[in-house]
Amino acid sequence: MSDITVIGGIAADIEGHPYDVLKPGESNPGKISISYGGVGRNITENLARMGASISFVSAAGNDFVGRMAVQELAALGVGVENVHLIEGENTAMYLSILNSIGDMEMALCNMDVLERISVEIINKALPLLKRSKIVGIDANLIEEVQTYIMDKLQEVPLFLDPVSAPKAERSKKYIGRFHTIKPNIGEAQVLSDIEIADEKDLSEAGKYFISKGVKRVFITLNARGVYYKDEAEEGIIRPGKTKIVSATGAGDAFSAAILDSFVKGRDIKETALYGMAASGVAMESKTAVNPNMSIKNIEEKKHWIYQLD
């Protein structure tokens, strides 16, 4: 059995970049890339690269993309027995067409299969989930499934990555049932109904979450670092200057670091520092998960943080 189990989405990101000015209604020569994504999947891959004992629960289409995504995670040592490949469904995909200067011109997304992560799938994974030291979920899960997990795993600490402000609404009524949460500012505003404009507002939001029953709160501040709070202390950790290849996936690396830190018994400030360093490693890669993610590289990245409040 794994120490950590993550329940969440798998997706494929397909991006087209034309060599010249994009011409509507024509076949435009260009470069096309594909990579795997999905918040739950990204958190899981990061944890595997950190050397964690990790399993994943999810649903994807029984298509080439879904099968390859599962094979890639299995090759990293992830327990994938509870990733269900569903006949007749497409694996979740996000297709974007950029223009000649790299801005998105148009996009299509098909995330329907994520709604198929059902109570039945959770039931099949219950023996694994109940033996996990912590279970992480992303808010791609519908409300019914989230509440079912809460009811069945009352003795297991739960971690929430809200994914986005609209999806955070699914968890809002139940926020106190999570041991640890990691929203960004927009998601924290949705979850708390507190407008966050400064550090005083951050502190008020932190107090709100603790009063509801959350044990650990991490609110990410984009380039300004992370606010953290538990019942005993709060503070802000800020990053230093660094060359950023891509910020995509930095939050997923932070979530993975929180889960890994819980199992290893780090306190909240140590966890926040570890999460910031993991985010720094993530931003050195153009892919959502840096293939060079590792404990060694996270430890070396800690010099990037320059301020502890």
Coordinates of N, CA, C and O in Angstrom, one line a residue, residues 92-200:
A92 N -9.4 13.3 -21.3 CA -9.5 14.7 -21.3 C -8.4 15.4 -22.1 O -7.3 15.0 -22.0
M93 N -8.8 16.4 -22.9 CA -7.8 17.1 -23.8 C -8.1 18.6 -23.8 O -9.2 19.0 -23.7
Y94 N -7.0 19.3 -23.9 CA -7.0 20.7 -24.1 C -6.2 21.0 -25.4 O -5.0 20.7 -25.4
L95 N -6.9 21.5 -26.4 CA -6.2 21.8 -27.7 C -6.2 23.3 -27.9 O -7.2 24.0 -27.9
S96 N -5.0 23.9 -28.0 CA -4.8 25.3 -28.2 C -4.1 25.6 -29.5 O -3.1 24.9 -29.9
I97 N -4.5 26.6 -30.2 CA -3.8 27.1 -31.4 C -3.3 28.5 -31.1 O -4.1 29.4 -30.8
L98 N -2.0 28.6 -31.2 CA -1.4 29.9 -30.9 C -1.3 30.7 -32.2 O -1.4 30.2 -33.3
N99 N -1.0 32.0 -32.1 CA -0.7 32.8 -33.3 C 0.8 32.9 -33.4 O 1.6 32.3 -32.6
S100 N 1.3 33.7 -34.4 CA 2.7 33.8 -34.7 C 3.5 34.4 -33.6 O 4.8 34.2 -33.5
I101 N 2.9 35.1 -32.6 CA 3.7 35.7 -31.5 C 3.5 34.9 -30.2 O 4.0 35.3 -29.2
G102 N 2.8 33.8 -30.3 CA 2.7 32.9 -29.2 C 1.5 33.1 -28.3 O 1.4 32.4 -27.3
D103 N 0.6 34.0 -28.6 CA -0.6 34.1 -27.9 C -1.7 33.2 -28.4 O -1.7 32.8 -29.6
M104 N -2.6 32.8 -27.5 CA -3.6 31.8 -27.9 C -4.6 32.5 -28.8 O -5.1 33.6 -28.5
E105 N -4.8 31.9 -30.0 CA -5.8 32.4 -30.9 C -7.2 31.7 -30.7 O -8.2 32.4 -30.8
M106 N -7.2 30.5 -30.4 CA -8.4 29.7 -30.1 C -8.1 28.5 -29.4 O -6.9 28.0 -29.4
A107 N -9.1 27.9 -28.8 CA -8.8 26.6 -28.0 C -10.1 25.8 -27.9 O -11.2 26.3 -28.0
L108 N -9.9 24.5 -27.8 CA -11.0 23.6 -27.5 C -10.6 22.7 -26.3 O -9.5 22.4 -26.2
C109 N -11.6 22.4 -25.4 CA -11.3 21.5 -24.4 C -12.4 20.5 -24.2 O -13.6 20.8 -24.5
N110 N -12.1 19.3 -23.9 CA -13.0 18.2 -23.7 C -12.6 17.5 -22.4 O -11.7 16.7 -22.4
M111 N -13.3 17.9 -21.3 CA -13.0 17.4 -20.0 C -14.1 16.5 -19.4 O -14.2 16.2 -18.3
D112 N -15.0 16.0 -20.3 CA -16.2 15.3 -19.9 C -15.8 14.0 -19.1 O -16.5 13.7 -18.1
V113 N -14.7 13.4 -19.4 CA -14.4 12.1 -18.8 C -14.1 12.3 -17.3 O -14.2 11.4 -16.5
L114 N -13.7 13.5 -16.9 CA -13.4 13.7 -15.5 C -14.6 13.6 -14.6 O -14.5 13.3 -13.4
E115 N -15.8 13.8 -15.2 CA -17.0 13.6 -14.5 C -17.3 12.1 -14.2 O -18.2 11.8 -13.5
R116 N -16.5 11.3 -14.9 CA -16.7 9.8 -14.7 C -15.9 9.3 -13.5 O -15.9 8.1 -13.3
I117 N -15.1 10.1 -12.8 CA -14.5 9.7 -11.6 C -15.6 9.6 -10.6 O -16.0 10.6 -10.0
S118 N -16.2 8.5 -10.4 CA -17.4 8.3 -9.7 C -17.3 7.7 -8.3 O -16.2 7.2 -7.9
V119 N -18.4 7.6 -7.6 CA -18.5 6.9 -6.3 C -18.1 5.5 -6.5 O -17.4 4.9 -5.6
E120 N -18.5 4.8 -7.6 CA -18.1 3.4 -7.8 C -16.6 3.3 -7.9 O -16.1 2.3 -7.4
I121 N -16.0 4.2 -8.6 CA -14.5 4.2 -8.7 C -13.9 4.3 -7.3 O -12.9 3.6 -7.0
I122 N -14.4 5.3 -6.5 CA -13.9 5.5 -5.2 C -14.1 4.2 -4.3 O -13.2 3.8 -3.6
N123 N -15.2 3.6 -4.4 CA -15.5 2.4 -3.7 C -14.5 1.3 -4.0 O -14.0 0.6 -3.0
K124 N -14.1 1.1 -5.2 CA -13.1 0.1 -5.6 C -11.8 0.4 -5.0 O -11.0 -0.5 -4.7
A125 N -11.5 1.7 -4.8 CA -10.2 2.1 -4.2 C -10.1 2.2 -2.7 O -9.1 2.5 -2.1
L126 N -11.3 2.0 -2.0 CA -11.4 2.2 -0.6 C -10.3 1.5 0.3 O -9.7 2.1 1.2
P127 N -10.0 0.2 0.0 CA -8.9 -0.4 0.8 C -7.6 0.4 0.7 O -6.9 0.5 1.7
L128 N -7.2 0.8 -0.5 CA -6.0 1.6 -0.7 C -6.1 2.9 0.1 O -5.2 3.4 0.8
L129 N -7.3 3.6 -0.1 CA -7.4 5.0 0.5 C -7.4 4.9 2.0 O -6.8 5.8 2.6
K130 N -8.0 3.9 2.6 CA -8.1 3.8 4.1 C -6.7 3.5 4.7 O -6.5 3.8 5.9
R131 N -5.8 3.0 3.9 CA -4.5 2.6 4.5 C -3.5 3.7 4.2 O -2.3 3.6 4.6
S132 N -3.9 4.8 3.4 CA -3.0 5.8 3.1 C -2.7 6.8 4.3 O -3.6 6.9 5.1
K133 N -1.6 7.3 4.4 CA -1.3 8.3 5.4 C -1.9 9.6 5.2 O -2.2 10.4 6.1
I134 N -2.1 10.0 3.9 CA -2.8 11.2 3.5 C -3.4 10.9 2.1 O -2.8 10.2 1.3
V135 N -4.5 11.5 1.8 CA -5.2 11.4 0.5 C -5.3 12.8 0.0 O -5.9 13.7 0.6
G136 N -4.8 13.1 -1.3 CA -5.0 14.3 -1.9 C -6.1 14.3 -3.0 O -6.1 13.3 -3.7
I137 N -6.9 15.3 -3.1 CA -7.9 15.4 -4.2 C -7.8 16.7 -4.9 O -7.3 17.7 -4.3
D138 N -8.1 16.7 -6.2 CA -8.2 17.9 -6.9 C -9.7 18.2 -7.2 O -10.5 17.2 -7.2
A139 N -10.1 19.4 -7.3 CA -11.5 19.8 -7.4 C -12.1 19.6 -8.7 O -13.2 20.0 -9.0
N140 N -11.4 18.8 -9.6 CA -12.1 18.3 -10.8 C -13.2 17.3 -10.4 O -14.1 17.0 -11.1
L141 N -13.1 16.7 -9.2 CA -14.1 15.8 -8.7 C -15.4 16.5 -8.4 O -15.4 17.6 -7.8
I142 N -16.5 15.9 -8.8 CA -17.8 16.5 -8.6 C -18.1 16.5 -7.1 O -17.5 15.7 -6.3
E143 N -19.0 17.4 -6.7 CA -19.3 17.5 -5.3 C -19.7 16.2 -4.6 O -19.3 15.9 -3.5
E144 N -20.6 15.4 -5.3 CA -21.0 14.1 -4.8 C -19.9 13.2 -4.4 O -19.9 12.6 -3.4
V145 N -18.9 13.2 -5.3 CA -17.7 12.3 -5.1 C -16.9 12.9 -3.9 O -16.4 12.1 -3.1
Q146 N -16.7 14.2 -3.9 CA -15.9 14.8 -2.8 C -16.5 14.4 -1.4 O -15.8 14.0 -0.5
T147 N -17.8 14.6 -1.3 CA -18.5 14.3 0.0 C -18.5 12.9 0.3 O -18.3 12.5 1.5
Y148 N -18.5 12.0 -0.7 CA -18.5 10.6 -0.4 C -17.1 10.2 0.1 O -17.0 9.4 1.1
I149 N -16.0 10.8 -0.4 CA -14.7 10.6 0.1 C -14.6 11.0 1.5 O -14.0 10.4 2.4
M150 N -15.1 12.2 1.8 CA -15.1 12.8 3.2 C -15.7 11.8 4.2 O -15.2 11.6 5.3
D151 N -16.9 11.3 3.8 CA -17.7 10.4 4.7 C -17.0 9.1 4.9 O -17.0 8.5 6.0
K152 N -16.3 8.5 3.9 CA -15.7 7.2 4.0 C -14.3 7.3 4.6 O -13.8 6.3 5.1
L153 N -13.7 8.5 4.5 CA -12.3 8.6 5.0 C -12.2 9.6 6.2 O -11.3 10.4 6.2
Q154 N -13.1 9.4 7.1 CA -13.1 10.4 8.3 C -11.8 10.3 9.1 O -11.5 11.2 9.8
E155 N -11.1 9.2 9.1 CA -9.9 9.0 9.9 C -8.7 9.2 9.1 O -7.5 9.1 9.7
V156 N -8.8 9.6 7.8 CA -7.6 9.8 7.0 C -7.5 11.3 6.7 O -8.5 11.9 6.2
P157 N -6.4 12.0 6.9 CA -6.2 13.4 6.5 C -6.4 13.6 5.0 O -5.9 12.8 4.2
L158 N -7.2 14.6 4.7 CA -7.4 15.0 3.3 C -6.8 16.3 2.9 O -6.8 17.2 3.7
F159 N -6.2 16.3 1.7 CA -5.6 17.5 1.2 C -6.4 18.0 -0.1 O -6.8 17.1 -0.9
L160 N -6.6 19.3 -0.2 CA -7.4 19.8 -1.3 C -6.5 20.8 -2.2 O -6.0 21.7 -1.6
D161 N -6.5 20.5 -3.5 CA -6.0 21.5 -4.4 C -7.2 21.9 -5.2 O -7.8 21.1 -5.9
P162 N -7.7 23.2 -5.0 CA -8.9 23.6 -5.6 C -9.0 23.7 -7.2 O -10.1 23.9 -7.7
V163 N -7.8 23.7 -7.8 CA -7.7 23.7 -9.3 C -8.0 25.0 -9.9 O -7.2 25.6 -10.7
S164 N -9.2 25.6 -9.7 CA -9.5 26.9 -10.2 C -10.6 27.6 -9.4 O -11.2 26.9 -8.6
A165 N -10.8 28.9 -9.5 CA -11.8 29.5 -8.7 C -13.2 28.9 -9.0 O -14.0 28.7 -8.0
P166 N -13.7 28.7 -10.2 CA -15.0 28.1 -10.4 C -15.1 26.7 -9.8 O -16.1 26.4 -9.2
K167 N -14.1 25.9 -9.9 CA -14.1 24.6 -9.3 C -14.0 24.5 -7.8 O -14.5 23.6 -7.1
A168 N -13.4 25.6 -7.3 CA -13.3 25.7 -5.8 C -14.7 25.7 -5.2 O -14.9 25.3 -4.0
E169 N -15.7 26.2 -5.9 CA -17.1 26.3 -5.4 C -17.6 24.9 -4.9 O -18.4 24.8 -4.0
R170 N -17.1 23.8 -5.6 CA -17.5 22.5 -5.3 C -17.1 22.1 -3.8 O -17.8 21.2 -3.2
S171 N -16.1 22.7 -3.3 CA -15.6 22.3 -2.0 C -15.9 23.3 -0.9 O -15.6 23.0 0.3
K172 N -16.5 24.4 -1.3 CA -16.7 25.5 -0.3 C -17.4 25.1 0.9 O -17.0 25.5 2.0
K173 N -18.5 24.4 0.8 CA -19.4 24.1 1.9 C -18.7 23.1 2.9 O -19.1 23.0 4.0
Y174 N -17.7 22.5 2.4 CA -17.1 21.4 3.2 C -15.6 21.6 3.6 O -14.9 20.7 3.9
I175 N -15.2 22.9 3.5 CA -13.8 23.2 3.5 C -13.2 22.8 4.9 O -12.0 22.3 4.9
G176 N -14.0 22.8 5.9 CA -13.4 22.4 7.2 C -13.2 20.9 7.4 O -12.5 20.5 8.4
R177 N -13.5 20.1 6.4 CA -13.3 18.7 6.5 C -12.0 18.3 5.9 O -11.6 17.1 5.9
F178 N -11.2 19.3 5.4 CA -9.9 19.0 4.8 C -8.8 19.4 5.9 O -8.9 20.4 6.5
H179 N -7.9 18.5 6.0 CA -6.7 18.8 6.9 C -5.9 19.9 6.4 O -5.5 20.8 7.2
T180 N -5.6 19.9 5.1 CA -4.7 20.9 4.5 C -5.3 21.4 3.2 O -5.8 20.6 2.4
I181 N -5.2 22.7 2.9 CA -5.6 23.2 1.6 C -4.6 24.1 1.0 O -3.7 24.7 1.7
K182 N -4.5 24.2 -0.3 CA -3.6 25.0 -1.0 C -4.2 25.8 -2.2 O -4.1 25.5 -3.3
P183 N -5.0 26.8 -1.8 CA -5.6 27.6 -2.9 C -4.6 28.8 -3.3 O -3.7 29.1 -2.5
N184 N -4.9 29.3 -4.5 CA -4.2 30.6 -4.8 C -5.2 31.7 -4.3 O -6.2 31.4 -3.6
I185 N -4.8 33.0 -4.5 CA -5.6 34.1 -3.9 C -7.1 34.0 -4.4 O -8.0 34.1 -3.6
G186 N -7.3 33.8 -5.7 CA -8.6 33.8 -6.3 C -9.4 32.7 -5.7 O -10.6 32.8 -5.4
E187 N -8.8 31.5 -5.6 CA -9.5 30.3 -5.0 C -9.8 30.6 -3.5 O -10.9 30.2 -3.0
A188 N -8.9 31.2 -2.8 CA -9.1 31.5 -1.4 C -10.2 32.4 -1.2 O -11.0 32.3 -0.2
Q189 N -10.4 33.4 -2.1 CA -11.5 34.3 -2.0 C -12.8 33.6 -2.1 O -13.8 33.9 -1.4
V190 N -12.9 32.7 -3.1 CA -14.1 31.9 -3.3 C -14.4 31.1 -2.1 O -15.6 31.0 -1.6
L191 N -13.4 30.4 -1.5 CA -13.6 29.5 -0.4 C -14.0 30.2 0.9 O -14.6 29.6 1.8
S192 N -13.5 31.5 1.1 CA -13.7 32.2 2.3 C -14.7 33.3 2.3 O -15.1 33.9 3.3
D193 N -15.0 33.8 1.0 CA -15.8 35.0 0.9 C -15.1 36.2 1.4 O -15.8 37.2 1.8
I194 N -13.8 36.2 1.4 CA -13.0 37.4 1.9 C -12.2 37.9 0.7 O -11.5 37.2 0.0
E195 N -12.4 39.2 0.5 CA -11.6 39.9 -0.6 C -10.2 40.0 -0.1 O -10.0 40.6 1.0
I196 N -9.2 39.5 -0.8 CA -7.8 39.5 -0.4 C -7.1 40.6 -1.2 O -6.8 40.3 -2.4
A197 N -6.7 41.7 -0.6 CA -6.0 42.8 -1.2 C -4.6 43.0 -0.6 O -3.7 43.6 -1.3
D198 N -4.4 42.5 0.6 CA -3.1 42.8 1.3 C -2.8 41.7 2.3 O -3.6 40.7 2.4
E199 N -1.8 41.9 3.1 CA -1.4 40.8 4.0 C -2.4 40.7 5.2 O -2.5 39.6 5.7
K200 N -3.0 41.8 5.5 CA -4.0 41.7 6.6 C -5.2 40.8 6.1 O -5.7 40.0 6.9

